[in-house]
């Protein structure tokens, strides 16, 4: 036992529990530990030899240490953590219960999940989208949607709708995938897709970006759950249909070209596009509507959202006018007002099955207390539409 060991770099105690812990790379596998095990593990917070930490340890204790090594809770000091980890939400969205503490219901619960990643942002644009989930949760925690663990939502009265949103919804917050700056996209995407596949067997995910590249792993995970295909309704100032270089990199500016290449994406409908954009591809499965179309011809947009298909909704906050949501990487003038976005979402999605959604490119910037609040309202709207469009 002369070798050096350390506590697994992804080890984390479950907040508020004296016996439970998890590895941040596998947040759905909760470990139950004895108080003795926790005492031993925490002595290895920095790499140390067993005979230094526990001089004169009994044979029983040495066997116990071996068990902790077999469980990979104690590892060699050479083990480097992957450039990402999962974090439980400190301030859950809308004060929701933390996943998996939800009431078993007749339809899959809605699970909020954050992706703190912005390394697929083109070099011409500033970073910052990785702070999106934190800004959205900070703003959303002040919304009076109170859901206790194991209790369905009592709903939130909405003055413009004249009714309560999310009545009876079963929702939870599953925390964030947190990446180190410079984390390679394929490494990040594999981690997000794997978790979303697991969650997708039991829940419908509402993803908080992150830059817009986070949508692709979400669609890949959804393709497993809906092999028969689904539509993508995409609100954005930009088409995100930029060229795909060799090797095929994924960026926030070409994510929808990658999405169109997925065989399960039966249709892509883009809404709110404006400014100077690449011409759209000539394909039956593709429709583009500009920001002006939202005012001029809303019926055509609704008609493009085929009620026979299940729909995934991706909202880039820059579809809104920058005066409404300045905290975004590529602001584009002449955008939608929040009310127009809300009305378009409702017109397009009421009566449709909504199987997943995301809000991306949405973060506060210094002195800005508006964008997070606007974004949290969009998240609430998406959750309500997912709830009304239960499968
Ligand atoms: Mn976008």
PDB file of C-alpha atoms and ligand atoms in Angstrom, residues 212 234 236 238 240 252 255 316 318 360-361, ligand 1:
ATOM      1  CA  UNK A 212     -26.385  26.968 -30.745  1.00  0.00           C
ATOM      2  CA  UNK A 234     -36.280  26.952 -35.401  1.00  0.00           C
ATOM      3  CA  UNK A 236     -33.481  32.559 -35.094  1.00  0.00           C
ATOM      4  CA  UNK A 238     -29.841  33.547 -38.643  1.00  0.00           C
ATOM      5  CA  UNK A 240     -27.309  28.721 -39.103  1.00  0.00           C
ATOM      6  CA  UNK A 252     -23.171  27.684 -33.918  1.00  0.00           C
ATOM      7  CA  UNK A 255     -25.645  23.619 -36.789  1.00  0.00           C
ATOM      8  CA  UNK A 316     -32.051  31.315 -30.461  1.00  0.00           C
ATOM      9  CA  UNK A 318     -31.375  36.603 -31.152  1.00  0.00           C
ATOM     10  CA  UNK A 360     -29.706  29.064 -26.765  1.00  0.00           C
ATOM     11  CA  UNK A 361     -27.304  32.012 -27.081  1.00  0.00           C
TER      12      UNK A 361
HETATM   13 MN1  LIG B   1     -28.583  30.327 -33.988  1.00  0.00          MN
END
